[in-house]
Amino acid sequence: MGLLIKNAVIVNADKIWDKAQDILCEDGKITQIRPEITVADRHLHEIIDAAGKKVLPGLIDIHTHLRQPGREDKETIETGSRAAVKGGFTSIMCMPNTNPVIDNAMVVEFIIREANRVGLCNVYPIGAITKGQQDGELTDMAELKASGCLAFSDDGKSVLNSRLFRLAMEYAKMLDVLIIEHCQDPLLSAGGVMNEGVVSTRLGLKGDPGIAETVTVARDIEIALYLNARVHLAHMSLKRSCELIRFAKSQGIKVTAEACPHHFVLTDEACSSFDTSTKVNPPLRSQEDVEAVKEAIADGTIDCIVTDHAPHTKEDKEVGFDGAPFGLIGLETSLGLTMTELVKPGIIDLPKMVDRMSSAPARLVGLVNKGMIKPGFDADITIIDPDREWTVTQEGFVSKSKNSPFIGRKLKGQVEYTVCGGKTVYRRA
Ligand code: DOR
Ligand code: ZN
């Protein structure tokens, strides 16, 4: 059985097709793209008319927190998958800071099994670099790779032990998997709850200085150079980080990086509301940093856009700013924010957005049949209405958690359909 998408204006990372096409998907793959495809109805299970829309390769988020196992009150693989497909994501990679930590094959297999049962999007677990994320002993990365991990991270914190981090990078090079580093030296952060600067001083909140991020960025770049190995830097938030990465790339060092919408949309001024959904790690920074992150996304210094979807319950977040956990939800607002803040103002065009949100992430983690609409590729497709205006509301979220600082914000650009493996997994109501 097949899915036929009619009148599709296809946007790949290299170009927007100038004429609408029909796309036929069979057995989970894209099998034909032609101006007009006619197939007997009995061979089709669905037809989608994409007239007036844009048809993109399914979005890929390589930085999501699903909370299962351990904190199913915040999010489960099922609710997180639902949020993902509503946001246009057909593949997500979930971070290992669960309980238990994703540091052994059993947890990896559990997540993959549960994601398959849910059957909405692809879920790829990210293995921990160190056992229990305790920065003491490396996990068995070969075993974790064999059970399905494409990448490794201790996200939530840095691997502070530089010797251990070096070893992890050496193993990762051998295994050809990606190391994703959360860059934040906790000794420098020293319990800061927002960006260190004039705003934190004014609000009387403890500041986390930018150097906590940049010294780790610099260290990791040096290790990557020394080993001629790859390193991927998570959620870059600072102008200085972008400068270091840009320079490293110009030297041929194998560093790649990601940024989150909240770091190119909000500044630390947002914390003045004391809304704990603005408390995030790394913290919201200055306007100068916001501009630099946008520029780095545009020029490719930042390779991809990720959500860092970090769900927390109302109970956990409804405490004083100092006591609240870090994190905000991002799966359902990422496309709208990127369209509104980067594409509409002309900072990037649609093909570049497709690169940063689909093709580049696929490339980084080696998902060779994803990230492009082309015969032979997986039938993971996101259909958007680039001009549709909508407002973020609390009731609109399907994620189990509602900790978004974007509630009430008007956005332009919305997901109409999400197709994963040739099956429609989301359709806007
Ligand atoms: O804000 C954050 N929340 N940053 C992280 O690095 C971890 C995440 C979480 O797990 O809540
Ligand atoms: Zn994270």
GROMACS .gro file of C-alpha atoms and ligand atoms in nm:
model
  441
    1MET     CA    1   0.000   0.000   0.000
    2GLY     CA    2   0.115   0.351  -0.070
    3LEU     CA    3   0.080   0.714   0.020
    4LEU     CA    4   0.053   0.970  -0.259
    5ILE     CA    5   0.133   1.335  -0.188
    6LYS     CA    6  -0.008   1.555  -0.465
    7ASN     CA    7   0.103   1.906  -0.565
    8ALA     CA    8   0.414   1.902  -0.348
    9VAL     CA    9   0.647   2.199  -0.360
   10ILE     CA   10   0.956   2.017  -0.234
   11VAL     CA   11   1.219   2.193  -0.026
   12ASN     CA   12   1.548   2.012   0.011
   13ALA     CA   13   1.863   2.161   0.159
   14ASP     CA   14   2.004   2.230  -0.188
   15LYS     CA   15   1.694   2.392  -0.344
   16ILE     CA   16   1.322   2.452  -0.362
   17TRP     CA   17   1.178   2.269  -0.662
   18ASP     CA   18   1.022   2.525  -0.890
   19LYS     CA   19   0.733   2.303  -1.006
   20ALA     CA   20   0.498   2.110  -0.782
   21GLN     CA   21   0.548   1.733  -0.794
   22ASP     CA   22   0.366   1.422  -0.684
   23ILE     CA   23   0.549   1.201  -0.435
   24LEU     CA   24   0.474   0.831  -0.406
   25CYS     CA   25   0.571   0.649  -0.089
   26GLU     CA   26   0.565   0.271  -0.070
   27ASP     CA   27   0.688   0.032   0.197
   28GLY     CA   28   0.824   0.316   0.406
   29LYS     CA   29   1.034   0.462   0.123
   30ILE     CA   30   0.997   0.742  -0.128
   31THR     CA   31   0.968   0.552  -0.456
   32GLN     CA   32   0.877   0.813  -0.717
   33ILE     CA   33   0.878   1.189  -0.765
   34ARG     CA   34   0.716   1.307  -1.087
   35PRO     CA   35   0.499   1.597  -1.204
   36GLU     CA   36   0.195   1.371  -1.216
   37ILE     CA   37   0.166   1.023  -1.073
   38THR     CA   38  -0.144   0.815  -1.125
   39VAL     CA   39  -0.184   0.504  -0.917
   40ALA     CA   40  -0.495   0.290  -0.887
   41ASP     CA   41  -0.677   0.376  -0.564
   42ARG     CA   42  -0.660   0.017  -0.450
   43HIS     CA   43  -0.283   0.050  -0.427
   44LEU     CA   44  -0.306   0.356  -0.202
   45HIS     CA   45  -0.402   0.390   0.160
   46GLU     CA   46  -0.394   0.767   0.158
   47ILE     CA   47  -0.371   1.074  -0.065
   48ILE     CA   48  -0.258   1.411   0.073
   49ASP     CA   49  -0.309   1.729  -0.126
   50ALA     CA   50  -0.016   1.957  -0.045
   51ALA     CA   51  -0.125   2.247  -0.269
   52GLY     CA   52  -0.021   2.579  -0.118
   53LYS     CA   53   0.210   2.411   0.134
   54LYS     CA   54   0.580   2.334   0.146
   55VAL     CA   55   0.699   1.975   0.165
   56LEU     CA   56   1.018   1.915   0.364
   57PRO     CA   57   1.220   1.614   0.467
   58GLY     CA   58   1.108   1.511   0.816
   59LEU     CA   59   1.267   1.723   1.086
   60ILE     CA   60   1.530   1.555   1.304
   61ASP     CA   61   1.602   1.660   1.662
   62ILE     CA   62   1.925   1.522   1.798
   63HIS     CA   63   1.869   1.668   2.147
   64THR     CA   64   1.547   1.572   2.327
   65HIS     CA   65   1.478   1.470   2.687
   66LEU     CA   66   1.202   1.210   2.714
   67ARG     CA   67   1.222   1.137   3.091
   68GLN     CA   68   1.132   0.771   3.053
   69PRO     CA   69   1.244   0.563   3.236
   70GLY     CA   70   1.217   0.736   3.570
   71ARG     CA   71   1.014   1.056   3.544
   72GLU     CA   72   0.706   0.949   3.355
   73ASP     CA   73   0.515   1.228   3.533
   74LYS     CA   74   0.715   1.478   3.322
   75GLU     CA   75   0.709   1.298   2.984
   76THR     CA   76   0.695   0.949   2.845
   77ILE     CA   77   0.821   0.805   2.520
   78GLU     CA   78   0.458   0.812   2.406
   79THR     CA   79   0.376   1.173   2.500
   80GLY     CA   80   0.718   1.290   2.381
   81SER     CA   81   0.664   1.115   2.046
   82ARG     CA   82   0.327   1.285   2.015
   83ALA     CA   83   0.485   1.625   2.084
   84ALA     CA   84   0.759   1.545   1.832
   85VAL     CA   85   0.528   1.464   1.541
   86LYS     CA   86   0.308   1.763   1.621
   87GLY     CA   87   0.623   1.972   1.589
   88GLY     CA   88   0.711   1.811   1.255
   89PHE     CA   89   0.983   1.579   1.385
   90THR     CA   90   1.005   1.230   1.238
   91SER     CA   91   1.322   1.135   1.427
   92ILE     CA   92   1.438   1.235   1.772
   93MET     CA   93   1.738   1.139   1.976
   94CYS     CA   94   1.681   1.117   2.349
   95MET     CA   95   1.937   1.217   2.608
   96PRO     CA   96   2.055   0.964   2.866
   97ASN     CA   97   1.985   1.162   3.187
   98THR     CA   98   1.698   0.932   3.276
   99ASN     CA   99   1.665   0.710   3.581
  100PRO     CA  100   1.819   0.463   3.531
  101VAL     CA  101   2.065   0.640   3.305
  102ILE     CA  102   2.097   0.513   2.945
  103ASP     CA  103   2.431   0.351   3.018
  104ASN     CA  104   2.360  -0.014   2.934
  105ALA     CA  105   2.200  -0.212   2.652
  106MET     CA  106   1.890  -0.301   2.854
  107VAL     CA  107   1.776   0.059   2.884
  108VAL     CA  108   1.850   0.124   2.516
  109GLU     CA  109   1.647  -0.180   2.414
  110PHE     CA  110   1.360  -0.079   2.641
  111ILE     CA  111   1.338   0.268   2.485
  112ILE     CA  112   1.352   0.136   2.128
  113ARG     CA  113   1.087  -0.127   2.206
  114GLU     CA  114   0.856   0.129   2.365
  115ALA     CA  115   0.910   0.377   2.080
  116ASN     CA  116   0.821   0.104   1.829
  117ARG     CA  117   0.509   0.016   2.026
  118VAL     CA  118   0.405   0.383   2.018
  119GLY     CA  119   0.489   0.388   1.647
  120LEU     CA  120   0.482   0.761   1.579
  121CYS     CA  121   0.841   0.864   1.510
  122ASN     CA  122   1.190   0.717   1.517
  123VAL     CA  123   1.351   0.740   1.860
  124TYR     CA  124   1.727   0.693   1.886
  125PRO     CA  125   1.863   0.673   2.240
  126ILE     CA  126   2.186   0.858   2.313
  127GLY     CA  127   2.418   0.655   2.535
  128ALA     CA  128   2.587   0.803   2.839
  129ILE     CA  129   2.961   0.865   2.812
  130THR     CA  130   3.023   0.772   3.175
  131LYS     CA  131   2.846   0.516   3.391
  132GLY     CA  132   2.554   0.677   3.573
  133GLN     CA  133   2.679   1.007   3.424
  134GLN     CA  134   2.908   1.012   3.725
  135ASP     CA  135   3.223   1.121   3.542
  136GLY     CA  136   3.414   0.827   3.689
  137GLU     CA  137   3.420   0.536   3.446
  138LEU     CA  138   3.339   0.505   3.074
  139THR     CA  139   3.035   0.310   2.960
  140ASP     CA  140   3.075   0.015   2.723
  141MET     CA  141   3.033   0.228   2.412
  142ALA     CA  142   3.073  -0.064   2.171
  143GLU     CA  143   2.792  -0.254   2.341
  144LEU     CA  144   2.573   0.057   2.347
  145LYS     CA  145   2.641   0.117   1.978
  146ALA     CA  146   2.548  -0.242   1.899
  147SER     CA  147   2.217  -0.197   2.079
  148GLY     CA  148   2.133   0.118   1.881
  149CYS     CA  149   2.316   0.429   2.011
  150LEU     CA  150   2.441   0.659   1.735
  151ALA     CA  151   2.577   0.917   1.975
  152PHE     CA  152   2.703   0.958   2.330
  153SER     CA  153   2.665   1.238   2.582
  154ASP     CA  154   2.652   1.311   2.952
  155ASP     CA  155   2.415   1.598   2.870
  156GLY     CA  156   2.292   1.789   3.169
  157LYS     CA  157   2.655   1.824   3.263
  158SER     CA  158   3.005   1.822   3.116
  159VAL     CA  159   3.249   1.537   3.133
  160LEU     CA  160   3.478   1.732   3.362
  161ASN     CA  161   3.747   1.467   3.379
  162SER     CA  162   3.951   1.562   3.073
  163ARG     CA  163   4.141   1.234   3.062
  164LEU     CA  164   3.813   1.044   3.053
  165PHE     CA  165   3.678   1.278   2.788
  166ARG     CA  166   3.987   1.221   2.576
  167LEU     CA  167   3.943   0.845   2.605
  168ALA     CA  168   3.574   0.872   2.513
  169MET     CA  169   3.669   1.071   2.204
  170GLU     CA  170   3.923   0.804   2.105
  171TYR     CA  171   3.667   0.524   2.139
  172ALA     CA  172   3.407   0.732   1.956
  173LYS     CA  173   3.651   0.782   1.670
  174MET     CA  174   3.710   0.408   1.648
  175LEU     CA  175   3.338   0.330   1.661
  176ASP     CA  176   3.243   0.623   1.434
  177VAL     CA  177   2.982   0.760   1.673
  178LEU     CA  178   2.925   1.120   1.774
  179ILE     CA  179   3.028   1.262   2.110
  180ILE     CA  180   2.791   1.540   2.215
  181GLU     CA  181   2.934   1.756   2.489
  182HIS     CA  182   2.736   1.972   2.729
  183CYS     CA  183   2.983   2.256   2.779
  184GLN     CA  184   2.957   2.397   3.128
  185ASP     CA  185   3.225   2.389   3.392
  186PRO     CA  186   3.029   2.348   3.718
  187LEU     CA  187   3.308   2.500   3.927
  188LEU     CA  188   3.276   2.820   3.726
  189SER     CA  189   2.895   2.802   3.711
  190ALA     CA  190   2.905   2.770   4.089
  191GLY     CA  191   2.532   2.734   4.138
  192GLY     CA  192   2.434   3.018   3.904
  193VAL     CA  193   2.069   3.014   3.801
  194MET     CA  194   2.080   3.262   3.512
  195ASN     CA  195   2.334   3.440   3.295
  196GLU     CA  196   2.590   3.641   3.494
  197GLY     CA  197   2.553   4.005   3.395
  198VAL     CA  198   2.370   4.325   3.469
  199VAL     CA  199   2.032   4.155   3.466
  200SER     CA  200   2.131   3.893   3.725
  201THR     CA  201   2.273   4.171   3.941
  202ARG     CA  202   1.953   4.371   3.910
  203LEU     CA  203   1.735   4.071   3.989
  204GLY     CA  204   1.956   3.956   4.274
  205LEU     CA  205   1.989   3.609   4.121
  206LYS     CA  206   2.313   3.413   4.119
  207GLY     CA  207   2.489   3.441   3.783
  208ASP     CA  208   2.640   3.164   3.570
  209PRO     CA  209   2.928   3.324   3.377
  210GLY     CA  210   2.977   3.265   3.006
  211ILE     CA  211   3.331   3.140   3.070
  212ALA     CA  212   3.180   2.823   3.222
  213GLU     CA  213   3.074   2.743   2.864
  214THR     CA  214   3.367   2.883   2.668
  215VAL     CA  215   3.649   2.721   2.864
  216THR     CA  216   3.486   2.384   2.798
  217VAL     CA  217   3.435   2.467   2.431
  218ALA     CA  218   3.804   2.558   2.406
  219ARG     CA  219   3.915   2.242   2.587
  220ASP     CA  220   3.704   2.018   2.366
  221ILE     CA  221   3.830   2.185   2.049
  222GLU     CA  222   4.189   2.127   2.164
  223ILE     CA  223   4.121   1.759   2.234
  224ALA     CA  224   3.952   1.720   1.893
  225LEU     CA  225   4.256   1.876   1.727
  226TYR     CA  226   4.499   1.660   1.920
  227LEU     CA  227   4.316   1.337   1.837
  228ASN     CA  228   4.195   1.440   1.492
  229ALA     CA  229   3.857   1.325   1.620
  230ARG     CA  230   3.506   1.464   1.595
  231VAL     CA  231   3.330   1.647   1.874
  232HIS     CA  232   2.982   1.798   1.871
  233LEU     CA  233   2.908   2.086   2.107
  234ALA     CA  234   2.557   2.102   2.249
  235HIS     CA  235   2.332   2.409   2.279
  236MET     CA  236   2.583   2.689   2.210
  237SER     CA  237   2.460   3.012   2.366
  238LEU     CA  238   2.742   3.265   2.339
  239LYS     CA  239   2.903   3.492   2.085
  240ARG     CA  240   3.245   3.383   2.211
  241SER     CA  241   3.159   3.013   2.167
  242CYS     CA  242   3.062   3.084   1.805
  243GLU     CA  243   3.391   3.266   1.749
  244LEU     CA  244   3.592   2.975   1.890
  245ILE     CA  245   3.404   2.723   1.675
  246ARG     CA  246   3.434   2.937   1.363
  247PHE     CA  247   3.807   2.964   1.412
  248ALA     CA  248   3.843   2.591   1.486
  249LYS     CA  249   3.651   2.502   1.171
  250SER     CA  250   3.873   2.734   0.967
  251GLN     CA  251   4.168   2.531   1.095
  252GLY     CA  252   4.008   2.207   0.980
  253ILE     CA  253   3.931   2.085   1.331
  254LYS     CA  254   3.641   1.839   1.332
  255VAL     CA  255   3.408   2.034   1.557
  256THR     CA  256   3.036   2.067   1.495
  257ALA     CA  257   2.776   2.249   1.701
  258GLU     CA  258   2.408   2.304   1.764
  259ALA     CA  259   2.188   2.585   1.897
  260CYS     CA  260   1.835   2.598   2.036
  261PRO     CA  261   1.554   2.837   1.939
  262HIS     CA  262   1.534   2.982   2.290
  263HIS     CA  263   1.895   3.095   2.260
  264PHE     CA  264   1.826   3.286   1.939
  265VAL     CA  265   1.488   3.423   2.044
  266LEU     CA  266   1.514   3.523   2.411
  267THR     CA  267   1.765   3.715   2.620
  268ASP     CA  268   1.830   3.708   2.995
  269GLU     CA  269   1.581   3.998   3.020
  270ALA     CA  270   1.314   3.726   2.996
  271CYS     CA  271   1.417   3.611   3.346
  272SER     CA  272   1.291   3.945   3.486
  273SER     CA  273   0.945   3.789   3.490
  274PHE     CA  274   1.078   3.528   3.733
  275ASP     CA  275   0.890   3.278   3.515
  276THR     CA  276   1.081   2.958   3.589
  277SER     CA  277   1.029   2.835   3.232
  278THR     CA  278   1.300   3.090   3.141
  279LYS     CA  279   1.541   2.901   3.368
  280VAL     CA  280   1.740   2.687   3.132
  281ASN     CA  281   2.086   2.542   3.098
  282PRO     CA  282   2.289   2.701   2.947
  283PRO     CA  283   2.113   3.020   3.050
  284LEU     CA  284   1.952   3.278   2.824
  285ARG     CA  285   2.221   3.532   2.736
  286SER     CA  286   2.253   3.889   2.604
  287GLN     CA  287   2.120   4.045   2.284
  288GLU     CA  288   2.472   4.043   2.143
  289ASP     CA  289   2.488   3.667   2.197
  290VAL     CA  290   2.148   3.618   2.036
  291GLU     CA  291   2.264   3.805   1.725
  292ALA     CA  292   2.588   3.605   1.714
  293VAL     CA  293   2.406   3.271   1.741
  294LYS     CA  294   2.177   3.371   1.451
  295GLU     CA  295   2.476   3.470   1.241
  296ALA     CA  296   2.649   3.141   1.326
  297ILE     CA  297   2.343   2.943   1.218
  298ALA     CA  298   2.335   3.139   0.892
  299ASP     CA  299   2.704   3.092   0.808
  300GLY     CA  300   2.720   2.727   0.913
  301THR     CA  301   2.940   2.774   1.220
  302ILE     CA  302   2.642   2.622   1.400
  303ASP     CA  303   2.553   2.309   1.204
  304CYS     CA  304   2.208   2.238   1.333
  305ILE     CA  305   1.911   2.357   1.534
  306VAL     CA  306   1.796   2.133   1.820
  307THR     CA  307   1.517   2.168   2.076
  308ASP     CA  308   1.675   2.058   2.407
  309HIS     CA  309   1.312   1.969   2.488
  310ALA     CA  310   1.330   1.945   2.868
  311PRO     CA  311   0.989   1.876   3.021
  312HIS     CA  312   0.926   1.947   3.391
  313THR     CA  313   0.604   1.922   3.590
  314LYS     CA  314   0.413   2.223   3.716
  315GLU     CA  315   0.493   2.116   4.072
  316ASP     CA  316   0.865   2.105   4.001
  317LYS     CA  317   0.864   2.440   3.824
  318GLU     CA  318   0.623   2.623   4.057
  319VAL     CA  319   0.886   2.706   4.313
  320GLY     CA  320   1.121   3.002   4.352
  321PHE     CA  321   1.359   3.074   4.063
  322ASP     CA  322   1.655   2.946   4.267
  323GLY     CA  323   1.495   2.609   4.338
  324ALA     CA  324   1.339   2.529   4.000
  325PRO     CA  325   1.497   2.270   3.769
  326PHE     CA  326   1.654   2.392   3.442
  327GLY     CA  327   1.471   2.337   3.116
  328LEU     CA  328   1.189   2.426   2.881
  329ILE     CA  329   0.987   2.230   2.628
  330GLY     CA  330   1.074   2.284   2.264
  331LEU     CA  331   0.945   2.016   2.030
  332GLU     CA  332   0.617   2.188   1.946
  333THR     CA  333   0.753   2.542   1.900
  334SER     CA  334   1.086   2.484   1.728
  335LEU     CA  335   0.967   2.506   1.367
  336GLY     CA  336   0.739   2.806   1.434
  337LEU     CA  337   1.014   2.995   1.616
  338THR     CA  338   1.271   2.918   1.348
  339MET     CA  339   1.033   3.021   1.069
  340THR     CA  340   0.932   3.339   1.252
  341GLU     CA  341   1.271   3.451   1.381
  342LEU     CA  342   1.512   3.326   1.114
  343VAL     CA  343   1.330   3.255   0.788
  344LYS     CA  344   1.076   3.540   0.777
  345PRO     CA  345   1.336   3.811   0.851
  346GLY     CA  346   1.560   3.662   0.579
  347ILE     CA  347   1.844   3.546   0.806
  348ILE     CA  348   1.819   3.201   0.649
  349ASP     CA  349   1.605   3.074   0.362
  350LEU     CA  350   1.387   2.763   0.363
  351PRO     CA  351   1.650   2.529   0.213
  352LYS     CA  352   1.896   2.638   0.481
  353MET     CA  353   1.635   2.575   0.748
  354VAL     CA  354   1.590   2.226   0.604
  355ASP     CA  355   1.964   2.176   0.624
  356ARG     CA  356   1.987   2.291   0.987
  357MET     CA  357   1.679   2.097   1.101
  358SER     CA  358   1.697   1.781   0.893
  359SER     CA  359   1.986   1.722   0.653
  360ALA     CA  360   2.269   1.831   0.883
  361PRO     CA  361   2.142   1.637   1.186
  362ALA     CA  362   2.103   1.327   0.965
  363ARG     CA  363   2.458   1.370   0.840
  364LEU     CA  364   2.602   1.425   1.188
  365VAL     CA  365   2.473   1.099   1.328
  366GLY     CA  366   2.490   0.893   1.009
  367LEU     CA  367   2.122   0.850   0.925
  368VAL     CA  368   2.208   0.794   0.560
  369ASN     CA  369   1.854   0.748   0.426
  370LYS     CA  370   1.711   1.054   0.595
  371GLY     CA  371   1.726   1.431   0.560
  372MET     CA  372   1.627   1.454   0.195
  373ILE     CA  373   1.321   1.403  -0.023
  374LYS     CA  374   1.451   1.177  -0.296
  375PRO     CA  375   1.359   0.836  -0.435
  376GLY     CA  376   1.518   0.565  -0.221
  377PHE     CA  377   1.514   0.777   0.093
  378ASP     CA  378   1.291   0.700   0.392
  379ALA     CA  379   0.939   0.837   0.356
  380ASP     CA  380   0.982   1.079   0.648
  381ILE     CA  381   0.814   1.400   0.537
  382THR     CA  382   0.694   1.719   0.705
  383ILE     CA  383   0.436   1.934   0.530
  384ILE     CA  384   0.415   2.292   0.653
  385ASP     CA  385   0.207   2.597   0.586
  386PRO     CA  386   0.480   2.860   0.592
  387ASP     CA  387   0.236   3.150   0.621
  388ARG     CA  388  -0.011   3.020   0.874
  389GLU     CA  389  -0.021   3.234   1.189
  390TRP     CA  390  -0.091   3.075   1.523
  391THR     CA  391  -0.053   3.151   1.891
  392VAL     CA  392   0.123   2.924   2.138
  393THR     CA  393  -0.116   2.822   2.414
  394GLN     CA  394  -0.083   2.601   2.718
  395GLU     CA  395  -0.383   2.390   2.609
  396GLY     CA  396  -0.230   2.343   2.266
  397PHE     CA  397   0.067   2.144   2.398
  398VAL     CA  398   0.041   1.767   2.375
  399SER     CA  399   0.361   1.723   2.574
  400LYS     CA  400   0.289   1.612   2.930
  401SER     CA  401   0.466   1.925   3.055
  402LYS     CA  402   0.379   2.283   2.974
  403ASN     CA  403   0.697   2.464   3.078
  404SER     CA  404   0.728   2.699   2.783
  405PRO     CA  405   0.823   3.066   2.801
  406PHE     CA  406   0.660   3.107   2.459
  407ILE     CA  407   0.298   3.072   2.572
  408GLY     CA  408   0.106   3.367   2.429
  409ARG     CA  409   0.356   3.427   2.147
  410LYS     CA  410   0.233   3.466   1.789
  411LEU     CA  411   0.423   3.259   1.536
  412LYS     CA  412   0.413   3.227   1.158
  413GLY     CA  413   0.464   2.883   1.005
  414GLN     CA  414   0.293   2.567   1.122
  415VAL     CA  415   0.308   2.194   1.068
  416GLU     CA  416   0.016   2.058   0.866
  417TYR     CA  417   0.112   1.691   0.829
  418THR     CA  418   0.390   1.471   0.957
  419VAL     CA  419   0.458   1.149   0.769
  420CYS     CA  420   0.693   0.892   0.916
  421GLY     CA  421   0.787   0.577   0.728
  422GLY     CA  422   0.513   0.650   0.474
  423LYS     CA  423   0.243   0.668   0.744
  424THR     CA  424   0.064   0.990   0.845
  425VAL     CA  425   0.142   1.027   1.214
  426TYR     CA  426   0.012   1.382   1.260
  427ARG     CA  427  -0.244   1.595   1.084
  428ARG     CA  428  -0.335   1.942   1.207
  429ALA     CA  429  -0.690   1.939   1.342
  430DOR     O1  430   1.790   2.317   3.067
  430DOR     C1  431   1.832   2.203   3.062
  430DOR     N1  432   1.756   2.099   3.099
  430DOR     N2  433   1.957   2.182   3.020
  430DOR     C2  434   2.014   2.061   3.027
  430DOR     O2  435   2.127   2.051   2.990
  430DOR     C3  436   1.943   1.948   3.087
  430DOR     C4  437   1.798   1.965   3.074
  430DOR     C5  438   1.716   1.869   3.156
  430DOR     O3  439   1.742   1.751   3.154
  430DOR     O4  440   1.621   1.914   3.221
  431ZN      ZN  441   1.979   1.874   2.707
   0.00000   0.00000   0.00000
